[in-house]
Coordinates of C-alpha atoms in Angstrom, one line a residue:
Chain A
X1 CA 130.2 188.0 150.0
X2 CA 132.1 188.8 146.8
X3 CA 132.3 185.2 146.1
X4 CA 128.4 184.9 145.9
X5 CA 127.7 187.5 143.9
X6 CA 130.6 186.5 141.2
X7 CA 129.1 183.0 141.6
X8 CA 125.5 184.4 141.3
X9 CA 127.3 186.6 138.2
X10 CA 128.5 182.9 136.9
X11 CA 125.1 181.6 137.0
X12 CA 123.7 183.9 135.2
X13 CA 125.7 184.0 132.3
X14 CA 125.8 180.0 132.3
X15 CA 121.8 180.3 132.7
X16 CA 121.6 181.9 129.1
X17 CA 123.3 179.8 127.7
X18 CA 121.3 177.2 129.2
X19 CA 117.6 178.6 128.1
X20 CA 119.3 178.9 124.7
X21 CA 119.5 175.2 124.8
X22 CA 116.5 174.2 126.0
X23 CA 114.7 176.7 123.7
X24 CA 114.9 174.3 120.6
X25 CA 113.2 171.5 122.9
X26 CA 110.6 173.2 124.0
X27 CA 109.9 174.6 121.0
X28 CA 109.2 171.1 119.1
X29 CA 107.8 169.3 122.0
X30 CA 105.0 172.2 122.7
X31 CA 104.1 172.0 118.9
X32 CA 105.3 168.4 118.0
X33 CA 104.5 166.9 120.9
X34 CA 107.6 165.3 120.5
X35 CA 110.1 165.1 123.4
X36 CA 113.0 165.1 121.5
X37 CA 115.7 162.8 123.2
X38 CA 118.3 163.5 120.3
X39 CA 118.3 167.5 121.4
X40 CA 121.1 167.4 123.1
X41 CA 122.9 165.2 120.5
X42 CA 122.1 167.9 117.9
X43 CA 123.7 170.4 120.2
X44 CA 126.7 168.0 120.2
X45 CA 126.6 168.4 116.2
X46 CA 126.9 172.3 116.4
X47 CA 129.3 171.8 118.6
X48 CA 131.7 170.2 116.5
X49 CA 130.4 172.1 113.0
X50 CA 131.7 175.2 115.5
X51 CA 134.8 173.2 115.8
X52 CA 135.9 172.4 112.7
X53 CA 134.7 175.7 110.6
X54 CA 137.3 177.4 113.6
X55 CA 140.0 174.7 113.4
X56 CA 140.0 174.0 109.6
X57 CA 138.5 177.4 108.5
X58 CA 139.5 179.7 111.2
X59 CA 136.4 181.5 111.1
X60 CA 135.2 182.8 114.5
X61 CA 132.5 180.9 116.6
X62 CA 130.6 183.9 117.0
X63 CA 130.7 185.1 113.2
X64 CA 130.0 180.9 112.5
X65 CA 126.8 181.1 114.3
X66 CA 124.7 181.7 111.2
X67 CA 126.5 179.2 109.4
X68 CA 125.8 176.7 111.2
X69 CA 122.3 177.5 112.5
X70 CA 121.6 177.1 108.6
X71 CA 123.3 173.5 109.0
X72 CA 121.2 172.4 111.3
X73 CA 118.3 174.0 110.1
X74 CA 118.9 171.5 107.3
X75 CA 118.9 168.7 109.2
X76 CA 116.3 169.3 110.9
X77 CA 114.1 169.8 108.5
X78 CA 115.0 166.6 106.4
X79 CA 115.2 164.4 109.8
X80 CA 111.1 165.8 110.4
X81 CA 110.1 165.6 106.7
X82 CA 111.5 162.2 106.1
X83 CA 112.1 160.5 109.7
X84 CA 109.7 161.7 112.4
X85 CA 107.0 162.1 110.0
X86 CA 106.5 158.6 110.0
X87 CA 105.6 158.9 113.8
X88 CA 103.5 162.2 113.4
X89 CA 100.6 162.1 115.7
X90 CA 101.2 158.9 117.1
X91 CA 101.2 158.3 121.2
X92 CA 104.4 159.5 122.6
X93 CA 106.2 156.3 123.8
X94 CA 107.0 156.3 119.8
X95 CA 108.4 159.8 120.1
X96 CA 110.8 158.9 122.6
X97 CA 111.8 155.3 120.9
X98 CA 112.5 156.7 117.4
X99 CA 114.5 159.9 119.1
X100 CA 116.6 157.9 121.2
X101 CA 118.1 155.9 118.5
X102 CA 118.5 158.8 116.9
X103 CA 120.6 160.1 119.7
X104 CA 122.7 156.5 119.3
X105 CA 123.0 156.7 116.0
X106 CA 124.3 160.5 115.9
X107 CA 126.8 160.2 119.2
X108 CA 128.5 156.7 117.5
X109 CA 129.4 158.5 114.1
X110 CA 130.5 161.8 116.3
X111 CA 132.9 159.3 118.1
X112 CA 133.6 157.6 114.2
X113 CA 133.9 160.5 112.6
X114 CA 135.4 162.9 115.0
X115 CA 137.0 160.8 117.5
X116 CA 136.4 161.1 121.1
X117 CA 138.9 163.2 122.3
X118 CA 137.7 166.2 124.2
X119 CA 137.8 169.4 122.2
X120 CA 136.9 173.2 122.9
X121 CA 137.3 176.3 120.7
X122 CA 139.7 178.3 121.5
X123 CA 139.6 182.0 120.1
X124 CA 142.3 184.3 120.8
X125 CA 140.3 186.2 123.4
X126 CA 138.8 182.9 125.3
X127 CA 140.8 183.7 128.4
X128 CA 139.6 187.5 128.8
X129 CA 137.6 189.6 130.6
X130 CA 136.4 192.4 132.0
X131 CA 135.6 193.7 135.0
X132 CA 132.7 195.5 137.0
X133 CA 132.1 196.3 140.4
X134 CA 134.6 193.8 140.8
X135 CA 133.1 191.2 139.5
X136 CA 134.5 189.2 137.0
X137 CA 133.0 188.2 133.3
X138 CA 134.7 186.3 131.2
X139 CA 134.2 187.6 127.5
X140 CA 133.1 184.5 125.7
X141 CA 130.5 183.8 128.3
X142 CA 129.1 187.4 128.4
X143 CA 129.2 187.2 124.6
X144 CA 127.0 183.8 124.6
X145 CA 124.6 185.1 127.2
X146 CA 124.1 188.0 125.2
X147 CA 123.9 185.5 121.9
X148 CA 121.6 183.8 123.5
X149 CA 118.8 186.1 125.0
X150 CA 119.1 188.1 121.4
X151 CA 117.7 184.6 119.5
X152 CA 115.6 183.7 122.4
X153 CA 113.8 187.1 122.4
X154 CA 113.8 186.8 118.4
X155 CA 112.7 183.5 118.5
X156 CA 109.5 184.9 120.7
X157 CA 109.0 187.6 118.8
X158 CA 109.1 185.8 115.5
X159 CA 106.0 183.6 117.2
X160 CA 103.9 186.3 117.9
X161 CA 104.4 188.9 115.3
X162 CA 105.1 186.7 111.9
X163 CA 102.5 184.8 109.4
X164 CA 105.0 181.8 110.0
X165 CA 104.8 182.2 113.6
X166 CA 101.5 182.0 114.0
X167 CA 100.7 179.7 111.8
X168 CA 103.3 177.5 114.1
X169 CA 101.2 178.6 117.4
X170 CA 97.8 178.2 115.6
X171 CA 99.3 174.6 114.6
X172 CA 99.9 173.5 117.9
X173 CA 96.3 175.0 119.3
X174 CA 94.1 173.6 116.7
X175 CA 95.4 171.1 114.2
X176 CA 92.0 170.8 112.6
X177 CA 91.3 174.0 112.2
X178 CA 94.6 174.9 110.9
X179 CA 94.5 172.6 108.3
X180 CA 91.1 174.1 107.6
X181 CA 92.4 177.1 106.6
X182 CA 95.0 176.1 104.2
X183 CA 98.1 175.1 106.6
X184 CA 100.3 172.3 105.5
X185 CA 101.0 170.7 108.8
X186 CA 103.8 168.6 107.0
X187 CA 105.6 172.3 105.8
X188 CA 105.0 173.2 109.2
X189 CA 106.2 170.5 111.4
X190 CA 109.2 170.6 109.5
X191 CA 110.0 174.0 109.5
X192 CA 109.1 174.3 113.1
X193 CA 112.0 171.2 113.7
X194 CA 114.4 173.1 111.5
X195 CA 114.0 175.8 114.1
X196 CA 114.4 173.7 117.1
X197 CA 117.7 172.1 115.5
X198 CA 119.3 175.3 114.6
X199 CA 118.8 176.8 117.9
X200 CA 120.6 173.8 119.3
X201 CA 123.1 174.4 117.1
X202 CA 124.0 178.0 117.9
X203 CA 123.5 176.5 121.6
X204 CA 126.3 173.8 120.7
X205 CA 128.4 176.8 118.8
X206 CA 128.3 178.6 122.2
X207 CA 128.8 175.3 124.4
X208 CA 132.0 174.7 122.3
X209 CA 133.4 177.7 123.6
X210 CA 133.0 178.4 127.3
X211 CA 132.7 174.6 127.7
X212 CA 133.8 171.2 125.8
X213 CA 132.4 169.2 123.1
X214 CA 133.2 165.3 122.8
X215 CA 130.2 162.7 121.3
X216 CA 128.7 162.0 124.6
X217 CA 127.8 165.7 126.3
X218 CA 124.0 164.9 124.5
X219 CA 122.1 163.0 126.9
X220 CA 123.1 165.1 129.6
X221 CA 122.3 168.4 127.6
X222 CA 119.0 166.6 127.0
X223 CA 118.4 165.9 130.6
X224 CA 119.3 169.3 131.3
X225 CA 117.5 170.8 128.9
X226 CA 114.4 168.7 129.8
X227 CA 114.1 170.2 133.1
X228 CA 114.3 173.8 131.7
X229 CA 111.5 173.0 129.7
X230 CA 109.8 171.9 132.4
X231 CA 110.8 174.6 135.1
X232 CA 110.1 177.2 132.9
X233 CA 106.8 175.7 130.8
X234 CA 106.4 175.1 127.5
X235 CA 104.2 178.1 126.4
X236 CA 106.3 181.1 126.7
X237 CA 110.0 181.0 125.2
X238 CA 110.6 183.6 128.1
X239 CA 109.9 180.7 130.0
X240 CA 113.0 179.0 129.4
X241 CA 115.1 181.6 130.6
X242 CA 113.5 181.8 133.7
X243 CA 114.1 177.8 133.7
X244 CA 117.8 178.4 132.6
X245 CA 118.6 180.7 135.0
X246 CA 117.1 179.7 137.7
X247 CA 118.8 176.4 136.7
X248 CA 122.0 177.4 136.3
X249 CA 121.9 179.5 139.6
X250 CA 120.9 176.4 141.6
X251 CA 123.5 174.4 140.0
X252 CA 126.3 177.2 141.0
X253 CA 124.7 178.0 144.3
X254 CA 124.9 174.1 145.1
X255 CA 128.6 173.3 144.4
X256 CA 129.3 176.6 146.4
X257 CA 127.6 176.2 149.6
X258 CA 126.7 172.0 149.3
X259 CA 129.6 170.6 147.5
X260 CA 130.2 170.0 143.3
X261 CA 128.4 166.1 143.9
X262 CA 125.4 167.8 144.9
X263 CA 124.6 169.4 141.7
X264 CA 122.5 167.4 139.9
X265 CA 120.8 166.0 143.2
X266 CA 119.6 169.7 143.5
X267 CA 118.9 170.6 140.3
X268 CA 116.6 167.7 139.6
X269 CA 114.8 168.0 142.8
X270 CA 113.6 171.0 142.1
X271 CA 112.7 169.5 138.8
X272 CA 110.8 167.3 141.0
X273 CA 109.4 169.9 143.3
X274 CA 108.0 171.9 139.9
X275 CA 106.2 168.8 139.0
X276 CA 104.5 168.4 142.3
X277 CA 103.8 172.1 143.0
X278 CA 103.4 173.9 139.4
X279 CA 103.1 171.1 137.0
X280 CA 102.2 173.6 133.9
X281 CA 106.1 175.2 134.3
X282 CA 106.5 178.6 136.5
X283 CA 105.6 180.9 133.5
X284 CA 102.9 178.3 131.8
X285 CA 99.3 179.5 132.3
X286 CA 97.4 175.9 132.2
X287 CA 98.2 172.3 133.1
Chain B
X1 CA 69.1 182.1 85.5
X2 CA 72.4 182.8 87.8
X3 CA 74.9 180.0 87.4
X4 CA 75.5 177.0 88.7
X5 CA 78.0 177.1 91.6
X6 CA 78.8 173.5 93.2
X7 CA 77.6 170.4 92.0
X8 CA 77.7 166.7 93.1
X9 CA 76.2 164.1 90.4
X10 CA 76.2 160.4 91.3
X11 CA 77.9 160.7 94.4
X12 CA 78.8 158.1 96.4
X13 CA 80.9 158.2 99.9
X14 CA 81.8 156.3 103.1
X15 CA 84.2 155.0 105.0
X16 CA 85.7 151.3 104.5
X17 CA 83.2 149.2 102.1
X18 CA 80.3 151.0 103.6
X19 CA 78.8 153.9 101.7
X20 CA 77.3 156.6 103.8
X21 CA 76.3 158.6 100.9
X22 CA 74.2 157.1 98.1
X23 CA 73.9 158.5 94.3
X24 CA 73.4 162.1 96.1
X25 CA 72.7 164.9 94.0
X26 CA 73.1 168.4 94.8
X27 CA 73.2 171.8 93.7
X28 CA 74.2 175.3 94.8
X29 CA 73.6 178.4 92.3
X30 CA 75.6 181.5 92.8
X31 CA 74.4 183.9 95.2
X32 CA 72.5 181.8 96.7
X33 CA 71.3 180.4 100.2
X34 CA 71.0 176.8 100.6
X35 CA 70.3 175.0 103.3
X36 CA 70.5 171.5 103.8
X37 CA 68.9 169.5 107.2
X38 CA 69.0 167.0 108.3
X39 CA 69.0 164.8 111.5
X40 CA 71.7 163.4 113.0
X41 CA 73.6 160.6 111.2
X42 CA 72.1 162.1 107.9
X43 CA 75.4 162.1 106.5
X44 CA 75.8 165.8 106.3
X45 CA 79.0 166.2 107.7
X46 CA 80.1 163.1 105.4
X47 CA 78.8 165.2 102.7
X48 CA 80.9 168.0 104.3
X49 CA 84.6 166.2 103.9
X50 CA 83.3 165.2 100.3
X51 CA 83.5 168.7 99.7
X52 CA 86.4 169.8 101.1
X53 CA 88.2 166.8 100.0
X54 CA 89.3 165.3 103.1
X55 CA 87.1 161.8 102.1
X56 CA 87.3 160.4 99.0
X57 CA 84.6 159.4 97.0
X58 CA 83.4 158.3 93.5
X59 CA 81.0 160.6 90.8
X60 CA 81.1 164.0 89.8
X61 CA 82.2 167.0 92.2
X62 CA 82.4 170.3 90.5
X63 CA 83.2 173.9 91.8
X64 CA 83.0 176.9 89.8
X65 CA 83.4 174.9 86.2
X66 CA 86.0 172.7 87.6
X67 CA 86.2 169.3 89.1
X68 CA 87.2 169.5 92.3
X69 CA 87.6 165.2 92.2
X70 CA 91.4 164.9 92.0
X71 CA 91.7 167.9 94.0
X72 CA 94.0 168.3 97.6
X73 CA 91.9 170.3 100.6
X74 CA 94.3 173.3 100.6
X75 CA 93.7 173.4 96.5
X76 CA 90.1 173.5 97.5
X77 CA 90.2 175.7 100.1
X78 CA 92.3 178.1 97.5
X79 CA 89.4 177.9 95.0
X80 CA 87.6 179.6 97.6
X81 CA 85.1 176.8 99.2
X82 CA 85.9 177.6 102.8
X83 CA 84.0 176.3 106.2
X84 CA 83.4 177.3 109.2
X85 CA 83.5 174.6 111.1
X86 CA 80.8 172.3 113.7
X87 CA 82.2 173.6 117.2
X88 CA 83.9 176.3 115.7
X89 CA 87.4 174.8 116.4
X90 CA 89.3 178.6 116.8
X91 CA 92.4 179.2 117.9
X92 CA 91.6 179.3 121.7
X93 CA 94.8 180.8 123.0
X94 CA 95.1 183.5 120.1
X95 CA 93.6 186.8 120.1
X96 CA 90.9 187.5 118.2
X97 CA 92.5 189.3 115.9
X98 CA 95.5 186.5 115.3
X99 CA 92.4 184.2 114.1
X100 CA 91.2 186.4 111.5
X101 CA 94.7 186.1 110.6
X102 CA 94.8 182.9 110.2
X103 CA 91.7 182.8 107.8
X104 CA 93.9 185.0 105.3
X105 CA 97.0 182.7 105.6
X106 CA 97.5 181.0 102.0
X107 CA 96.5 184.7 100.6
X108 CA 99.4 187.4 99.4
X109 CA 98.7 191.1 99.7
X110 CA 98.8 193.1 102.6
X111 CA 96.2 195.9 101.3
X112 CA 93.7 193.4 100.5
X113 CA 94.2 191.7 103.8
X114 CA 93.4 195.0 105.4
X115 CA 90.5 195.3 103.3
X116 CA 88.9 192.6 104.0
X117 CA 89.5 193.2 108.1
X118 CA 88.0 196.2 107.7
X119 CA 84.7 194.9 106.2
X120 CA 84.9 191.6 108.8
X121 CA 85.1 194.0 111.6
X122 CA 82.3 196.3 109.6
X123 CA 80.1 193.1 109.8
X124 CA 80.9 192.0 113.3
X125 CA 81.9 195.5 115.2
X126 CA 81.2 192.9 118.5
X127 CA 84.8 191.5 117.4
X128 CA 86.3 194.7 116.8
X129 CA 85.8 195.6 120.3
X130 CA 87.5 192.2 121.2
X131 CA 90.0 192.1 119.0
X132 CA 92.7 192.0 121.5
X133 CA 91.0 189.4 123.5
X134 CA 91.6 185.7 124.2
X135 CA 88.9 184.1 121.3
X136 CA 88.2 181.1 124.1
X137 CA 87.3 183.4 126.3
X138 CA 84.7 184.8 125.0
X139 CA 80.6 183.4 124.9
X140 CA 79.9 181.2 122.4
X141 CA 78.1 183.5 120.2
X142 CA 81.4 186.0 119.9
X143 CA 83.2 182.4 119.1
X144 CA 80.5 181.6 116.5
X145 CA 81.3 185.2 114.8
X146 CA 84.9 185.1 114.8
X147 CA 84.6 181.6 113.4
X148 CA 82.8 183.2 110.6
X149 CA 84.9 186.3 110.3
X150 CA 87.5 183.8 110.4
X151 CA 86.4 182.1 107.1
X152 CA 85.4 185.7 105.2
X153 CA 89.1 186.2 105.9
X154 CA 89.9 183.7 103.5
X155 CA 87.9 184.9 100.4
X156 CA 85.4 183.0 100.2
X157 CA 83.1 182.1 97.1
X158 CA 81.1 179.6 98.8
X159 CA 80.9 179.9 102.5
X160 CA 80.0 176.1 103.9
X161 CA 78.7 177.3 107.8
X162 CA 78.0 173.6 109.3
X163 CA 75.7 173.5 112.3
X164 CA 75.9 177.0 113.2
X165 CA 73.3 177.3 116.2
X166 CA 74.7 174.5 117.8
X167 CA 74.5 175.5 122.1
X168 CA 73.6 178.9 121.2
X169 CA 70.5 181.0 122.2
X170 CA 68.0 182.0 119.8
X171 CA 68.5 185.6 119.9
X172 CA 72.0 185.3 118.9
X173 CA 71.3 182.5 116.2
X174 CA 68.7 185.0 114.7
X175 CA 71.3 187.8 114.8
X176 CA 73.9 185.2 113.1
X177 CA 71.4 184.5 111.0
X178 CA 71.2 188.3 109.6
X179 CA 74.6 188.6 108.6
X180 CA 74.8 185.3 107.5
X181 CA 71.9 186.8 104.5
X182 CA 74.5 190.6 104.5
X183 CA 77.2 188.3 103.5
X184 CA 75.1 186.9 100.6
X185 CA 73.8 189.9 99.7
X186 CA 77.6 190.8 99.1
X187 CA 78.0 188.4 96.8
X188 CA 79.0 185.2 98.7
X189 CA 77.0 182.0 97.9
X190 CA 76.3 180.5 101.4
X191 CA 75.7 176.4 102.1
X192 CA 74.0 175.9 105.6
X193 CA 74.0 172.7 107.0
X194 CA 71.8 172.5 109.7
X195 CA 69.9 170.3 112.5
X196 CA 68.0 173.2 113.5
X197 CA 65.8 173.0 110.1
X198 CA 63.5 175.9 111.4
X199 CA 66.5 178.5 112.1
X200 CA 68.2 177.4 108.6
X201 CA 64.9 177.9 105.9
X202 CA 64.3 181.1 107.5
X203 CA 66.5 182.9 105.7
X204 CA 67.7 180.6 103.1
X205 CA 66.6 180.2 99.3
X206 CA 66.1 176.6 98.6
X207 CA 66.7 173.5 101.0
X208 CA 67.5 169.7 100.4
X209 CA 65.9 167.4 103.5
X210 CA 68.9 164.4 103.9
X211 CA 67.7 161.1 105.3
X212 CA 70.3 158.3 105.9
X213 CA 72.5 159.0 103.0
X214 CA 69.8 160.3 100.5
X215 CA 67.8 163.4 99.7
X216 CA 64.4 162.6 100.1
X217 CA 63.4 166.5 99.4
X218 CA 64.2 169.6 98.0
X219 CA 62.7 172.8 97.1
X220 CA 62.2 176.1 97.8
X221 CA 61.9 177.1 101.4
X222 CA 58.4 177.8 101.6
X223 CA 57.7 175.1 99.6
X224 CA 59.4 172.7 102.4
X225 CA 58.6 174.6 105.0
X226 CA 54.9 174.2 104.6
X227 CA 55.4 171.0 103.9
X228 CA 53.2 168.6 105.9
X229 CA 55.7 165.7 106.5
X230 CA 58.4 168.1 107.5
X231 CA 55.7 170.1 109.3
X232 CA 55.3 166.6 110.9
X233 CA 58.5 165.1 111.4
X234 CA 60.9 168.2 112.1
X235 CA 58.8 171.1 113.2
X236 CA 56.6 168.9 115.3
X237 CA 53.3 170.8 114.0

């Protein structure tokens, strides 16, 4: 019994860390309409920025989040302005082409630039924790859950209580209308990728930690990250923590009880089962 | 004589080679209300993204003493020639409140902001009371008024209310119809562009007829409304 609950415990954690990662996804794709395949590759890139600003720098993972959050925020916002602008508004199928070699592009110059050894950040307290109840939780994870609910809860509050938010919202409702009333849809697009990029990276800052980083972990993130989007829905960022979660849960319940191959067989299937029975995402009010 | 407000000399507009719009000319004095009719296919809402920029076009376009030719639509929208839109296109899933918002978006100020809620909500207490609620889920005549609170959000000098009783019921198009005169007796020039040529000369000053491209009349509302080929061809009399 206490091994269910300290795996339920385990899920949790992992299951912030996970909305946190599919936040930046759904994010775009709900007011890009872009699907963006390179998501996970972008967490990859925070990943290693983590890296090397603790290796070369020694500054801590958790104090380098805003650091490199403002990274990616940069790339984000040049790769919209100047790269996905030339697909804005077009059908979808030209979304997916121009982010996937994206995703190419960025995982060949990780593996140029920063080899592809496996490589995880190591702080001085990475192998403690504390205990409860008698459960255990290991710092660095309780630290990224808790990282990651604070910026997914800001992110939604930022949505519904900020002029920038909701002229993001109001962009994604009515892109007429917006531009009616004096919104630069270009300013906005771009602003709105910058988010989704820095979120992945303060996703890949935290991945770095409890996990490992090497140039190929993005197409899985992305898969991942794509069925948290779905699970949860697209319209709430609450949404992907319910996805996350409930994710992460499956995923820990499964190589408990069915056995460590079975993951992804059951986490995708109820990917599957979502579509079929709820295709607007649990917390998503219409198809 | 009160002054001259928008004016288009020569105009010309289309899309590709073909001109939709041909040598118009048009006039809107300060303070006043103007209506312009029109069947459909007219060219009014050609005339429309003339205005606000989004079609380009050739001869003179001028907005409170400036040319408005080489001008972007949020420069133009910033000068204070705002619409509210055919079909009202609000923000369905935002409150009513969060639209009204998103009228005052480019402006700076949050007393004047607050100022100008105050009188919106003044004009249209209806949206006060729903000012929580979800603005696509309310009747179409509560969407028509936050679609125009919407727009007075923004400051306007020249309110541009395009086909306004579209789907709506009489009652509510005459009640529209009052606040629409309020608001000009406020001080905002209004331009209503209209099918419904009855509704729109019953409150406005003057009125331009548009046929295929052209105005084939103007004058004073009583003047066209007694016309006898409008009488004839529009009010079916």
């Amino acid at each position: 019994m206490d091994l269910l609950f300290q795996v339920i415990v385990n899920g949790l954690l992992l299951g912030g860390l996970y909305a946190l990662m599919a936040l930046g996804l759904a994010l775009v794709w709900g007011v890009l309409n872009i699907v963006n395949l390179a998501h996970g590759a972008l967490i990859m890139l925070g990943g290693y920025a983590a890296y090397y600003l603790f290796t070369l720098l020694g500054i801590d993972p958790f104090l380098a989040l805003p650091l490199v959050m403002m990274m990616l925020f940069v790339l984000g916002y040049i790769l919209q302005r100047y790269v996905l602008s030339l697909i804005a508004r077009s059908p979808m199928f030209n979304t997916l082409l121009i982010t996937f070699g994206l995703d190419v592009i960025f995982m060949v110059l990780a593996q140029l630039l920063f080899t592809a050894d496996f490589r995880t950040i190591n702080p001085s307290y990475a192998g403690t924790h504390v205990t409860w109840f008698n459960l255990t939780f290991p710092t660095v994870q309780l630290f990224s859950f808790a990282v990651a609910m604070c910026l997914t809860v800001g992110l939604w509050l930022m949505m519904l209580h900020t002029r920038i938010g909701r002229a993001i919202r109001a962009t994604a409702q009515n892109l007429s209308a917006a531009r009616l009333y004096g919104v630069n849809p270009k300013q906005i697009y771009a602003l709105t990728f910058g988010i989704g990029a820095a979120l992945a990276g303060a996703a890949g800052d935290l991945y770095g930690v409890v996990s490992q980083i090497t140039p190929y972990i993005g197409a899985t993130l992305t898969a991942k990250c794509f069925a948290i989007a779905i699970i949860g829905g697209l319209e709430n960022p609450l949404g992907v923590i319910v996805g996350g979660v409930l994710l992460a849960l499956i995923e820990s319940l499964t190589a408990l009880y069915v056995g460590p191959t079975f993951v992804d067989v059951a986490s995708f299937g109820v990917l599957v089962l979502v579509l079929i029975i709820r295709p607007q995402g649990l917390l998503g009010k219409t198809a | 004589m009160s002054n001259v407000l928008l004016q288009l000399n020569n105009w010309y507009a289309g899309y590709g080679d073909v001109d939709v719009l041909n040598n118009l000319h048009f006039t809107v004095k300060e303070g006043e209300i103007v209506a312009l009719v029109g069947s459909n296919g007219a060219g009014k809402t050609t005339l429309l993204r003339s205005l606000s920029r989004t079609l380009k076009g050739r001869g003179d376009i001028t907005f409170a003493g400036r040319s408005l030719y080489d001008e972007t639509p949020e420069k133009v929208f910033e000068s204070g020639l705002v619409q509210v839109p055919e079909g009202r296109l609000l923000f369905d899933q935002m409150s009513v409140h969060e639209n009204l918002l998103m009228g005052a978006y480019r402006r700076q100020g949050k007393a004047a902001i607050d100022a100008s809620l105050e009188r919106v909500y003044g004009l249209f207490p209806k949206l006060y009371e729903r000012r929580q609620q979800r603005s696509g889920s309310m009747s179409g005549g509560e969407q028509q008024m936050c679609a125009m609170g919407r727009a007075l959000m923004a400051n306007p000098k020249l309110l541009l209310v395009d086909e306004m009783s579209l789907g709506l019921a009489p009652v509510i198009v005459d009640q529209l119809l009052e606040i629409l005169s309020t608001i000009r007796n406020e001080g905002i020039t209004v331009l209503l562009v209209e099918q419904d040529i009855y509704a729109a000369l019953e409150i406005a000053d003057r009125g331009y007829v548009m046929v295929t491209g052209a105005i084939t009349q103007s004058g004073s509302a009583d003047e066209l409304r007694n016309d006898p080929h409008i009488r004839e061809a529009y009010l079916g009399l």
